[in-house]
PDB file of C-alpha atoms and ligand atoms in Angstrom:
ATOM      1  CA  MET J   3       0.000   0.000   0.000  1.00 76.00           C
ATOM      2  CA  ALA J   4       1.205   3.535  -0.737  1.00 87.00           C
ATOM      3  CA  ALA J   5       2.884   5.391   2.134  1.00 94.00           C
ATOM      4  CA  LEU J   6       0.678   7.684   4.208  1.00 98.00           C
ATOM      5  CA  ILE J   7       1.549  11.364   4.594  1.00 98.00           C
ATOM      6  CA  ILE J   8      -0.257  13.464   7.161  1.00 98.00           C
ATOM      7  CA  VAL J   9      -0.378  17.139   6.187  1.00 98.00           C
ATOM      8  CA  ILE J  10      -1.393  19.500   8.991  1.00 98.00           C
ATOM      9  CA  GLY J  11      -3.008  22.779   7.914  1.00 98.00           C
ATOM     10  CA  SER J  12      -5.120  22.795   4.755  1.00 98.00           C
ATOM     11  CA  GLY J  13      -4.467  26.391   3.644  1.00 96.00           C
ATOM     12  CA  THR J  14      -2.520  27.582   0.617  1.00 94.00           C
ATOM     13  CA  MET J  15       0.508  25.381   1.273  1.00 97.00           C
ATOM     14  CA  GLY J  16      -1.018  22.327   2.943  1.00 98.00           C
ATOM     15  CA  ARG J  17      -3.462  21.739   0.109  1.00 98.00           C
ATOM     16  CA  GLY J  18      -0.659  22.201  -2.440  1.00 98.00           C
ATOM     17  CA  ILE J  19       1.566  19.651  -0.707  1.00 98.00           C
ATOM     18  CA  ALA J  20      -1.359  17.240  -0.428  1.00 98.00           C
ATOM     19  CA  GLU J  21      -2.145  17.671  -4.130  1.00 98.00           C
ATOM     20  CA  VAL J  22       1.423  16.899  -5.166  1.00 97.00           C
ATOM     21  CA  ALA J  23       1.660  13.795  -2.947  1.00 98.00           C
ATOM     22  CA  LEU J  24      -1.715  12.475  -4.169  1.00 97.00           C
ATOM     23  CA  GLY J  25      -0.749  13.070  -7.780  1.00 96.00           C
ATOM     24  CA  ARG J  26       2.309  10.861  -7.261  1.00 96.00           C
ATOM     25  CA  GLY J  27       0.414   7.940  -5.782  1.00 96.00           C
ATOM     26  CA  PHE J  28       0.748   8.613  -2.031  1.00 97.00           C
ATOM     27  CA  ARG J  29      -2.027   8.437   0.549  1.00 98.00           C
ATOM     28  CA  VAL J  30      -2.753  11.728   2.315  1.00 98.00           C
ATOM     29  CA  HIS J  31      -4.650  12.671   5.444  1.00 98.00           C
ATOM     30  CA  LEU J  32      -5.193  16.439   5.562  1.00 98.00           C
ATOM     31  CA  VAL J  33      -5.794  17.922   9.022  1.00 98.00           C
ATOM     32  CA  ASP J  34      -7.454  21.258   9.763  1.00 98.00           C
ATOM     33  CA  PRO J  35      -9.709  22.297  12.640  1.00 98.00           C
ATOM     34  CA  GLU J  36     -11.766  24.445  10.231  1.00 98.00           C
ATOM     35  CA  GLU J  37     -14.328  22.434   8.317  1.00 98.00           C
ATOM     36  CA  ALA J  38     -14.769  25.213   5.757  1.00 98.00           C
ATOM     37  CA  GLN J  39     -11.024  25.204   5.055  1.00 97.00           C
ATOM     38  CA  ARG J  40     -11.065  21.438   4.567  1.00 98.00           C
ATOM     39  CA  ALA J  41     -13.925  21.702   2.089  1.00 98.00           C
ATOM     40  CA  LEU J  42     -12.117  24.448   0.163  1.00 97.00           C
ATOM     41  CA  ALA J  43      -8.922  22.389   0.168  1.00 98.00           C
ATOM     42  CA  GLN J  44     -10.711  19.339  -1.217  1.00 98.00           C
ATOM     43  CA  ARG J  45     -12.160  21.375  -4.098  1.00 98.00           C
ATOM     44  CA  SER J  46      -8.824  23.024  -4.796  1.00 97.00           C
ATOM     45  CA  ILE J  47      -7.025  19.643  -4.896  1.00 98.00           C
ATOM     46  CA  GLU J  48      -9.649  18.254  -7.247  1.00 97.00           C
ATOM     47  CA  SER J  49      -9.348  21.106  -9.715  1.00 96.00           C
ATOM     48  CA  GLY J  50      -5.543  21.151  -9.377  1.00 97.00           C
ATOM     49  CA  ILE J  51      -5.178  17.465 -10.201  1.00 96.00           C
ATOM     50  CA  SER J  52      -7.632  17.707 -13.119  1.00 95.00           C
ATOM     51  CA  ARG J  53      -5.691  20.671 -14.493  1.00 95.00           C
ATOM     52  CA  SER J  54      -2.341  18.895 -14.170  1.00 94.00           C
ATOM     53  CA  LEU J  55      -3.724  15.778 -15.857  1.00 93.00           C
ATOM     54  CA  ALA J  56      -5.157  17.834 -18.711  1.00 93.00           C
ATOM     55  CA  ARG J  57      -1.794  19.518 -19.231  1.00 92.00           C
ATOM     56  CA  GLY J  58       0.076  16.208 -19.137  1.00 90.00           C
ATOM     57  CA  LEU J  59       2.002  17.216 -16.004  1.00 89.00           C
ATOM     58  CA  LEU J  60       0.966  14.082 -14.113  1.00 88.00           C
ATOM     59  CA  GLY J  61       1.092  10.425 -15.128  1.00 87.00           C
ATOM     60  CA  GLU J  62      -2.418   8.923 -15.372  1.00 88.00           C
ATOM     61  CA  ASP J  63      -1.220   5.818 -13.521  1.00 87.00           C
ATOM     62  CA  ALA J  64       0.230   7.613 -10.507  1.00 87.00           C
ATOM     63  CA  ALA J  65      -2.730   9.959 -10.145  1.00 88.00           C
ATOM     64  CA  ARG J  66      -5.427   7.301 -10.686  1.00 91.00           C
ATOM     65  CA  GLY J  67      -7.677   6.809  -7.678  1.00 93.00           C
ATOM     66  CA  TRP J  68      -6.332   9.903  -5.901  1.00 95.00           C
ATOM     67  CA  ALA J  69      -9.743  10.701  -4.418  1.00 95.00           C
ATOM     68  CA  GLN J  70      -9.802   7.341  -2.591  1.00 96.00           C
ATOM     69  CA  ARG J  71      -6.327   8.026  -1.233  1.00 97.00           C
ATOM     70  CA  LEU J  72      -7.366  11.352   0.374  1.00 98.00           C
ATOM     71  CA  THR J  73      -8.994  11.710   3.776  1.00 98.00           C
ATOM     72  CA  LEU J  74      -9.586  14.941   5.692  1.00 98.00           C
ATOM     73  CA  GLY J  75     -10.327  15.578   9.347  1.00 98.00           C
ATOM     74  CA  PRO J  76      -9.733  17.676  12.439  1.00 98.00           C
ATOM     75  CA  ASP J  77      -7.114  15.300  13.916  1.00 98.00           C
ATOM     76  CA  TRP J  78      -4.857  12.329  13.226  1.00 98.00           C
ATOM     77  CA  ARG J  79      -6.254   9.809  15.701  1.00 95.00           C
ATOM     78  CA  GLY J  80      -5.507   6.162  14.900  1.00 95.00           C
ATOM     79  CA  LEU J  81      -3.281   6.832  11.877  1.00 97.00           C
ATOM     80  CA  SER J  82       0.254   5.529  11.271  1.00 96.00           C
ATOM     81  CA  PRO J  83       1.982   7.775   8.769  1.00 98.00           C
ATOM     82  CA  LYS J  84       5.505   7.636   7.433  1.00 97.00           C
ATOM     83  CA  TRP J  85       5.694  11.441   7.371  1.00 98.00           C
ATOM     84  CA  VAL J  86       3.919  14.344   9.032  1.00 98.00           C
ATOM     85  CA  ILE J  87       4.282  17.678   7.240  1.00 98.00           C
ATOM     86  CA  GLU J  88       3.111  20.754   9.130  1.00 98.00           C
ATOM     87  CA  ALA J  89       1.767  23.812   7.245  1.00 98.00           C
ATOM     88  CA  ILE J  90      -0.072  25.869   9.873  1.00 98.00           C
ATOM     89  CA  PRO J  91       0.327  29.655  10.328  1.00 94.00           C
ATOM     90  CA  GLU J  92       3.800  31.096  10.811  1.00 92.00           C
ATOM     91  CA  ARG J  93       3.525  31.545  14.582  1.00 92.00           C
ATOM     92  CA  MET J  94       5.721  29.783  17.082  1.00 95.00           C
ATOM     93  CA  GLU J  95       2.951  29.831  19.699  1.00 96.00           C
ATOM     94  CA  LEU J  96       0.975  27.576  17.323  1.00 98.00           C
ATOM     95  CA  LYS J  97       3.782  25.457  15.875  1.00 98.00           C
ATOM     96  CA  GLY J  98       5.499  24.849  19.243  1.00 98.00           C
ATOM     97  CA  PRO J  99       2.581  23.136  21.025  1.00 98.00           C
ATOM     98  CA  LEU J 100       1.720  21.245  17.832  1.00 98.00           C
ATOM     99  CA  PHE J 101       5.200  19.705  17.617  1.00 98.00           C
ATOM    100  CA  ALA J 102       5.152  18.880  21.340  1.00 98.00           C
ATOM    101  CA  GLN J 103       1.913  16.989  20.682  1.00 98.00           C
ATOM    102  CA  LEU J 104       3.164  15.255  17.525  1.00 98.00           C
ATOM    103  CA  ASP J 105       6.281  14.169  19.403  1.00 98.00           C
ATOM    104  CA  GLN J 106       4.063  12.504  22.021  1.00 98.00           C
ATOM    105  CA  ASP J 107       1.613  10.955  19.576  1.00 98.00           C
ATOM    106  CA  PHE J 108       3.931   9.370  16.998  1.00 98.00           C
ATOM    107  CA  SER J 109       6.599   6.710  17.325  1.00 97.00           C
ATOM    108  CA  GLU J 110      10.248   7.507  16.671  1.00 97.00           C
ATOM    109  CA  ALA J 111      10.019   6.029  13.168  1.00 97.00           C
ATOM    110  CA  VAL J 112       7.741   8.848  11.961  1.00 98.00           C
ATOM    111  CA  TRP J 113       9.497  11.857  10.416  1.00 98.00           C
ATOM    112  CA  LEU J 114       8.136  15.271  11.412  1.00 98.00           C
ATOM    113  CA  ALA J 115       8.705  18.136   8.969  1.00 98.00           C
ATOM    114  CA  SER J 116       7.774  21.794   9.169  1.00 98.00           C
ATOM    115  CA  ASN J 117       7.024  23.902   6.098  1.00 98.00           C
ATOM    116  CA  THR J 118       7.941  27.036   8.051  1.00 97.00           C
ATOM    117  CA  SER J 119       9.244  29.920   5.941  1.00 93.00           C
ATOM    118  CA  SER J 120      11.417  31.420   8.635  1.00 92.00           C
ATOM    119  CA  ILE J 121      11.116  29.970  12.129  1.00 95.00           C
ATOM    120  CA  ALA J 122      14.320  28.255  13.257  1.00 96.00           C
ATOM    121  CA  ILE J 123      14.017  24.486  12.882  1.00 98.00           C
ATOM    122  CA  THR J 124      16.112  24.175  16.041  1.00 98.00           C
ATOM    123  CA  ALA J 125      13.420  26.150  17.916  1.00 97.00           C
ATOM    124  CA  ILE J 126      10.706  23.846  16.596  1.00 98.00           C
ATOM    125  CA  GLN J 127      12.628  20.684  17.424  1.00 97.00           C
ATOM    126  CA  GLY J 128      13.266  22.077  20.886  1.00 97.00           C
ATOM    127  CA  MET J 129       9.537  21.541  21.443  1.00 97.00           C
ATOM    128  CA  ALA J 130       9.812  17.856  20.473  1.00 98.00           C
ATOM    129  CA  ARG J 131      11.867  16.744  23.447  1.00 97.00           C
ATOM    130  CA  ARG J 132      11.350  12.993  23.062  1.00 98.00           C
ATOM    131  CA  PHE J 133      12.838  12.541  19.604  1.00 98.00           C
ATOM    132  CA  PRO J 134      14.152  15.895  18.334  1.00 98.00           C
ATOM    133  CA  HIS J 135      16.380  14.185  15.766  1.00 98.00           C
ATOM    134  CA  ARG J 136      13.367  13.183  13.615  1.00 98.00           C
ATOM    135  CA  VAL J 137      12.308  16.838  13.189  1.00 98.00           C
ATOM    136  CA  GLY J 138      13.485  18.955  10.247  1.00 98.00           C
ATOM    137  CA  GLY J 139      12.393  21.522   7.697  1.00 98.00           C
ATOM    138  CA  LEU J 140      10.807  20.894   4.297  1.00 98.00           C
ATOM    139  CA  HIS J 141      10.148  24.310   2.819  1.00 98.00           C
ATOM    140  CA  PHE J 142       7.970  24.136  -0.288  1.00 98.00           C
ATOM    141  CA  PHE J 143       7.235  27.155  -2.462  1.00 97.00           C
ATOM    142  CA  ASN J 144       3.959  28.625  -3.641  1.00 93.00           C
ATOM    143  CA  PRO J 145       2.221  27.389  -5.784  1.00 95.00           C
ATOM    144  CA  VAL J 146       3.445  23.959  -4.694  1.00 97.00           C
ATOM    145  CA  PRO J 147       2.343  22.024  -7.795  1.00 96.00           C
ATOM    146  CA  ARG J 148       4.329  24.379 -10.027  1.00 94.00           C
ATOM    147  CA  MET J 149       7.421  25.259  -7.985  1.00 96.00           C
ATOM    148  CA  ALA J 150      10.197  22.686  -8.137  1.00 97.00           C
ATOM    149  CA  LEU J 151      12.409  23.909  -5.303  1.00 98.00           C
ATOM    150  CA  VAL J 152      12.175  22.498  -1.776  1.00 98.00           C
ATOM    151  CA  GLU J 153      14.578  23.802   0.856  1.00 98.00           C
ATOM    152  CA  VAL J 154      15.569  20.951   3.184  1.00 98.00           C
ATOM    153  CA  ILE J 155      16.711  22.192   6.574  1.00 98.00           C
ATOM    154  CA  ALA J 156      18.496  20.412   9.393  1.00 98.00           C
ATOM    155  CA  GLY J 157      18.198  21.941  12.834  1.00 98.00           C
ATOM    156  CA  MET J 158      20.988  21.454  15.345  1.00 97.00           C
ATOM    157  CA  ALA J 159      19.642  18.051  16.428  1.00 98.00           C
ATOM    158  CA  THR J 160      18.277  16.764  13.086  1.00 98.00           C
ATOM    159  CA  ALA J 161      19.492  13.297  12.072  1.00 98.00           C
ATOM    160  CA  PRO J 162      21.422  13.122   8.769  1.00 97.00           C
ATOM    161  CA  GLN J 163      18.941  10.428   7.791  1.00 98.00           C
ATOM    162  CA  PHE J 164      16.166  13.046   7.835  1.00 98.00           C
ATOM    163  CA  ILE J 165      17.964  14.926   5.079  1.00 97.00           C
ATOM    164  CA  GLU J 166      18.516  11.778   3.004  1.00 98.00           C
ATOM    165  CA  GLU J 167      14.962  10.492   3.401  1.00 98.00           C
ATOM    166  CA  SER J 168      13.326  13.849   2.806  1.00 98.00           C
ATOM    167  CA  GLN J 169      15.363  14.459  -0.320  1.00 98.00           C
ATOM    168  CA  ALA J 170      14.340  11.030  -1.617  1.00 98.00           C
ATOM    169  CA  LEU J 171      10.690  11.756  -0.770  1.00 98.00           C
ATOM    170  CA  VAL J 172      10.439  15.079  -2.551  1.00 98.00           C
ATOM    171  CA  ARG J 173      12.345  13.750  -5.562  1.00 98.00           C
ATOM    172  CA  GLN J 174       9.588  11.160  -5.911  1.00 96.00           C
ATOM    173  CA  TRP J 175       7.224  14.122  -6.074  1.00 96.00           C
ATOM    174  CA  GLY J 176       9.150  15.633  -8.975  1.00 95.00           C
ATOM    175  CA  LYS J 177      10.768  18.306  -6.795  1.00 98.00           C
ATOM    176  CA  VAL J 178      14.335  19.532  -6.512  1.00 98.00           C
ATOM    177  CA  PRO J 179      15.568  19.405  -2.905  1.00 98.00           C
ATOM    178  CA  VAL J 180      18.374  21.719  -1.794  1.00 98.00           C
ATOM    179  CA  ALA J 181      19.887  21.482   1.686  1.00 97.00           C
ATOM    180  CA  VAL J 182      20.159  24.931   3.276  1.00 97.00           C
ATOM    181  CA  PRO J 183      21.339  26.050   6.728  1.00 95.00           C
ATOM    182  CA  ASP J 184      19.046  26.734   9.670  1.00 97.00           C
ATOM    183  CA  ARG J 185      19.559  30.498   9.641  1.00 95.00           C
ATOM    184  CA  PRO J 186      16.813  33.175   9.764  1.00 93.00           C
ATOM    185  CA  GLY J 187      14.815  32.980   6.520  1.00 94.00           C
ATOM    186  CA  PHE J 188      16.960  30.008   5.412  1.00 96.00           C
ATOM    187  CA  LEU J 189      18.185  31.011   1.974  1.00 96.00           C
ATOM    188  CA  VAL J 190      15.375  32.098  -0.319  1.00 95.00           C
ATOM    189  CA  ASN J 191      13.399  34.082   2.235  1.00 94.00           C
ATOM    190  CA  ARG J 192      16.442  35.859   3.531  1.00 94.00           C
ATOM    191  CA  VAL J 193      17.386  37.044   0.061  1.00 95.00           C
ATOM    192  CA  ALA J 194      13.753  37.784  -0.836  1.00 95.00           C
ATOM    193  CA  ARG J 195      13.075  40.058   2.170  1.00 96.00           C
ATOM    194  CA  PRO J 196      14.790  43.132   0.670  1.00 96.00           C
ATOM    195  CA  TYR J 197      12.934  42.525  -2.623  1.00 96.00           C
ATOM    196  CA  TYR J 198       9.620  43.101  -0.850  1.00 98.00           C
ATOM    197  CA  LEU J 199      10.771  45.625   1.728  1.00 98.00           C
ATOM    198  CA  GLU J 200      12.633  47.971  -0.587  1.00 97.00           C
ATOM    199  CA  SER J 201       9.676  47.913  -3.007  1.00 98.00           C
ATOM    200  CA  LEU J 202       7.279  48.763  -0.163  1.00 98.00           C
ATOM    201  CA  ARG J 203       9.509  51.644   0.913  1.00 97.00           C
ATOM    202  CA  MET J 204       9.830  53.011  -2.602  1.00 97.00           C
ATOM    203  CA  VAL J 205       6.078  52.948  -3.179  1.00 97.00           C
ATOM    204  CA  ASP J 206       5.451  54.464   0.261  1.00 96.00           C
ATOM    205  CA  GLU J 207       7.938  57.255  -0.443  1.00 96.00           C
ATOM    206  CA  GLY J 208       6.247  57.970  -3.781  1.00 97.00           C
ATOM    207  CA  VAL J 209       9.322  57.084  -5.802  1.00 96.00           C
ATOM    208  CA  VAL J 210       7.365  54.668  -7.974  1.00 96.00           C
ATOM    209  CA  GLY J 211       3.768  53.434  -8.269  1.00 97.00           C
ATOM    210  CA  MET J 212       2.877  49.872  -7.305  1.00 97.00           C
ATOM    211  CA  GLU J 213       1.871  48.751 -10.812  1.00 98.00           C
ATOM    212  CA  ALA J 214       4.955  50.347 -12.321  1.00 97.00           C
ATOM    213  CA  CYS J 215       7.163  48.621  -9.758  1.00 97.00           C
ATOM    214  CA  ASP J 216       5.621  45.217 -10.616  1.00 98.00           C
ATOM    215  CA  LYS J 217       5.964  45.934 -14.340  1.00 98.00           C
ATOM    216  CA  VAL J 218       9.640  46.768 -14.023  1.00 96.00           C
ATOM    217  CA  PHE J 219      10.492  43.484 -12.329  1.00 96.00           C
ATOM    218  CA  GLU J 220       8.263  41.413 -14.596  1.00 97.00           C
ATOM    219  CA  GLY J 221       9.892  43.112 -17.584  1.00 97.00           C
ATOM    220  CA  ALA J 222      13.265  42.186 -16.140  1.00 96.00           C
ATOM    221  CA  GLY J 223      12.291  38.520 -16.174  1.00 97.00           C
ATOM    222  CA  PHE J 224      10.958  37.962 -12.640  1.00 95.00           C
ATOM    223  CA  PRO J 225       7.797  35.796 -12.903  1.00 93.00           C
ATOM    224  CA  MET J 226       5.964  38.224 -10.596  1.00 96.00           C
ATOM    225  CA  GLY J 227       6.575  41.730  -9.305  1.00 98.00           C
ATOM    226  CA  PRO J 228       6.774  42.150  -5.500  1.00 98.00           C
ATOM    227  CA  PHE J 229       3.188  43.361  -4.981  1.00 98.00           C
ATOM    228  CA  ARG J 230       1.589  40.680  -7.113  1.00 98.00           C
ATOM    229  CA  LEU J 231       3.768  38.130  -5.336  1.00 97.00           C
ATOM    230  CA  MET J 232       2.794  39.386  -1.855  1.00 98.00           C
ATOM    231  CA  ASP J 233      -0.865  39.033  -2.912  1.00 98.00           C
ATOM    232  CA  LEU J 234      -0.205  35.449  -3.994  1.00 95.00           C
ATOM    233  CA  VAL J 235       1.751  34.514  -0.866  1.00 94.00           C
ATOM    234  CA  GLY J 236      -0.757  36.232   1.448  1.00 96.00           C
ATOM    235  CA  ILE J 237       0.124  39.635   2.927  1.00 97.00           C
ATOM    236  CA  ASP J 238      -0.371  38.243   6.450  1.00 96.00           C
ATOM    237  CA  VAL J 239       1.914  35.301   5.715  1.00 94.00           C
ATOM    238  CA  ASN J 240       4.549  37.542   4.122  1.00 96.00           C
ATOM    239  CA  PHE J 241       4.394  39.989   7.046  1.00 97.00           C
ATOM    240  CA  ALA J 242       4.747  37.164   9.594  1.00 94.00           C
ATOM    241  CA  VAL J 243       7.847  35.908   7.783  1.00 94.00           C
ATOM    242  CA  THR J 244       9.389  39.381   7.765  1.00 96.00           C
ATOM    243  CA  GLN J 245       8.653  39.827  11.465  1.00 95.00           C
ATOM    244  CA  SER J 246      10.170  36.457  12.232  1.00 93.00           C
ATOM    245  CA  VAL J 247      13.368  37.149  10.247  1.00 95.00           C
ATOM    246  CA  PHE J 248      13.595  40.625  11.871  1.00 96.00           C
ATOM    247  CA  GLU J 249      13.306  39.171  15.382  1.00 94.00           C
ATOM    248  CA  GLN J 250      15.668  36.286  14.736  1.00 93.00           C
ATOM    249  CA  THR J 251      18.372  38.572  13.346  1.00 94.00           C
ATOM    250  CA  PHE J 252      18.140  40.527  16.624  1.00 96.00           C
ATOM    251  CA  TYR J 253      16.378  43.377  14.840  1.00 97.00           C
ATOM    252  CA  ASP J 254      18.696  43.905  11.915  1.00 96.00           C
ATOM    253  CA  SER J 255      17.216  47.049  10.288  1.00 95.00           C
ATOM    254  CA  ARG J 256      17.568  45.482   6.822  1.00 95.00           C
ATOM    255  CA  TYR J 257      14.564  43.314   7.689  1.00 96.00           C
ATOM    256  CA  ARG J 258      12.358  45.890   9.436  1.00 97.00           C
ATOM    257  CA  PRO J 259       8.685  45.165   8.568  1.00 97.00           C
ATOM    258  CA  HIS J 260       6.692  47.881   6.809  1.00 97.00           C
ATOM    259  CA  ASP J 261       3.505  49.750   7.831  1.00 95.00           C
ATOM    260  CA  LEU J 262       1.911  49.379   4.424  1.00 96.00           C
ATOM    261  CA  GLN J 263       1.713  45.616   4.931  1.00 95.00           C
ATOM    262  CA  GLN J 264       0.483  45.925   8.495  1.00 96.00           C
ATOM    263  CA  ASN J 265      -2.305  48.295   7.479  1.00 97.00           C
ATOM    264  CA  LYS J 266      -3.479  45.926   4.735  1.00 97.00           C
ATOM    265  CA  ILE J 267      -3.744  43.195   7.362  1.00 97.00           C
ATOM    266  CA  ARG J 268      -5.700  45.488   9.700  1.00 98.00           C
ATOM    267  CA  LEU J 269      -8.239  45.976   6.914  1.00 98.00           C
ATOM    268  CA  GLY J 270      -8.408  42.243   6.167  1.00 98.00           C
ATOM    269  CA  HIS J 271      -6.946  42.797   2.706  1.00 98.00           C
ATOM    270  CA  LEU J 272      -4.710  39.727   2.689  1.00 98.00           C
ATOM    271  CA  GLY J 273      -4.256  39.184  -1.052  1.00 97.00           C
ATOM    272  CA  ARG J 274      -5.834  36.758  -3.466  1.00 96.00           C
ATOM    273  CA  LYS J 275      -7.271  34.584  -0.716  1.00 92.00           C
ATOM    274  CA  THR J 276      -9.547  37.442   0.438  1.00 96.00           C
ATOM    275  CA  LYS J 277     -10.000  38.755  -3.137  1.00 97.00           C
ATOM    276  CA  ARG J 278      -8.348  41.995  -2.055  1.00 98.00           C
ATOM    277  CA  GLY J 279      -4.764  42.839  -1.249  1.00 98.00           C
ATOM    278  CA  PHE J 280      -2.600  45.320  -3.085  1.00 98.00           C
ATOM    279  CA  TYR J 281      -4.834  44.518  -6.077  1.00 98.00           C
ATOM    280  CA  VAL J 282      -8.540  43.633  -6.312  1.00 98.00           C
ATOM    281  CA  TYR J 283      -9.486  40.155  -7.630  1.00 97.00           C
ATOM    282  CA  GLU J 284     -12.995  39.502  -8.922  1.00 88.00           C
TER     283      GLU J 284
HETATM  284  P1  NAI C 317      -2.792  29.633   5.443  1.00 91.37           P
HETATM  285  O1  NAI C 317      -3.183  30.729   6.363  1.00 91.37           O
HETATM  286  O2  NAI C 317      -3.232  29.671   4.020  1.00 91.37           O
HETATM  287  O3  NAI C 317      -3.293  28.210   6.054  1.00 91.37           O
HETATM  288  C1  NAI C 317      -3.070  27.792   7.364  1.00 91.37           C
HETATM  289  C2  NAI C 317      -4.080  26.713   7.713  1.00 91.37           C
HETATM  290  O4  NAI C 317      -3.738  26.142   8.971  1.00 91.37           O
HETATM  291  C3  NAI C 317      -5.513  27.236   7.841  1.00 91.37           C
HETATM  292  O5  NAI C 317      -6.370  26.444   7.042  1.00 91.37           O
HETATM  293  C4  NAI C 317      -5.834  27.062   9.333  1.00 91.37           C
HETATM  294  O6  NAI C 317      -7.212  26.752   9.571  1.00 91.37           O
HETATM  295  C5  NAI C 317      -4.940  25.901   9.693  1.00 91.37           C
HETATM  296  N1  NAI C 317      -4.595  25.806  11.106  1.00 91.37           N
HETATM  297  C6  NAI C 317      -4.390  26.784  12.003  1.00 91.37           C
HETATM  298  N2  NAI C 317      -4.018  26.243  13.181  1.00 91.37           N
HETATM  299  C7  NAI C 317      -3.986  24.905  13.016  1.00 91.37           C
HETATM  300  C8  NAI C 317      -3.677  23.823  13.870  1.00 91.37           C
HETATM  301  N3  NAI C 317      -3.292  24.007  15.133  1.00 91.37           N
HETATM  302  N4  NAI C 317      -3.764  22.555  13.376  1.00 91.37           N
HETATM  303  C9  NAI C 317      -4.128  22.359  12.087  1.00 91.37           C
HETATM  304  N5  NAI C 317      -4.415  23.359  11.227  1.00 91.37           N
HETATM  305  C10 NAI C 317      -4.346  24.620  11.699  1.00 91.37           C
HETATM  306  O7  NAI C 317      -1.203  29.524   5.561  1.00 91.37           O
HETATM  307  P2  NAI C 317      -0.139  29.073   4.422  1.00 91.37           P
HETATM  308  O8  NAI C 317       0.113  30.204   3.510  1.00 91.37           O
HETATM  309  O9  NAI C 317      -0.557  27.761   3.864  1.00 91.37           O
HETATM  310  O10 NAI C 317       1.176  28.901   5.326  1.00 91.37           O
HETATM  311  C11 NAI C 317       1.394  27.756   6.121  1.00 91.37           C
HETATM  312  C12 NAI C 317       2.866  27.650   6.444  1.00 91.37           C
HETATM  313  O11 NAI C 317       3.616  27.551   5.210  1.00 91.37           O
HETATM  314  C13 NAI C 317       3.451  28.855   7.185  1.00 91.37           C
HETATM  315  O12 NAI C 317       4.439  28.418   8.062  1.00 91.37           O
HETATM  316  C14 NAI C 317       4.042  29.687   6.063  1.00 91.37           C
HETATM  317  O13 NAI C 317       5.078  30.537   6.513  1.00 91.37           O
HETATM  318  C15 NAI C 317       4.586  28.587   5.159  1.00 91.37           C
HETATM  319  N6  NAI C 317       4.769  28.962   3.757  1.00 91.37           N
HETATM  320  C16 NAI C 317       3.861  29.760   3.113  1.00 91.37           C
HETATM  321  C17 NAI C 317       4.057  30.126   1.785  1.00 91.37           C
HETATM  322  C18 NAI C 317       3.067  30.972   1.053  1.00 91.37           C
HETATM  323  O14 NAI C 317       3.402  31.461  -0.052  1.00 91.37           O
HETATM  324  N7  NAI C 317       1.837  31.191   1.551  1.00 91.37           N
HETATM  325  C19 NAI C 317       5.242  29.674   1.048  1.00 91.37           C
HETATM  326  C20 NAI C 317       6.093  28.749   1.785  1.00 91.37           C
HETATM  327  C21 NAI C 317       5.868  28.449   3.102  1.00 91.37           C
END
């Protein structure tokens, strides 16, 4: 029988990871306390897999029967997975207790991975005191079905076998794993912070308009300008990552978060997922 992956959090990333695993023949149990989120995730996975099949991006054989290999629920009671991949909001006060619980609930043989964008893997594994060595980072990119890169991160206590097994796993999913160090923002998010932050400052200072800024970068070959990309990522998610990198670098001013983002969040304009962010989506 195909290996079981438990994905925790059925938002933007969790549903993407689930879709990719299902499309490659794995069994997936998707956990989310919000029933409405689970229903949305199920629909999104269905349309994602149909789209990938239509475009010839998935083998018919591997994807066949995916719907029977997917279960969804508010918890993981009674299940024996090979992997647990966490994709809940970027807040240590949520991820910490979750990993403490997972560490209690699963045997040592189960690998526990976090899809965190910026929280130190060593901090997360510090919450899994029984078997910290089976905890590591698997950082997928958005949209998961389309983005090949996966950053694989070892915390201070992560077993080398985690790196080997996780690289083998994501390769089976058609992804390209790259081992990166457990430093604030890992690699991509550290380098990407100034891309967003400098653009926010320039627009705020009236140096350039938002659309013009996006156009410049897209014209230069970036797939998306910074504002369109923040809307895709989720302005709340992007802001949380910036805050986390800022705090973990002991408040290095290069990573200081920006008001413009915070005010969007206050208004509930979070990007595509709320149909309104820097742009309006109908
Ligand atoms: P999201 O806000 O779209 O989804 C989070 C989901 O987690 C929601 O459905 C929520 O109901 C659920 N949730 C909250 N608490 C939970 C709990 N205790 N147990 C189970 N489910 C819970 O967030 P998104 O964007 O999917 O981000 C998830 C993680 O992935 C974050 O750590 C984020 O930094 C990271 N990430 C996000 C990327 C992006 O572009 N959005 C890219 C790469 C990583």
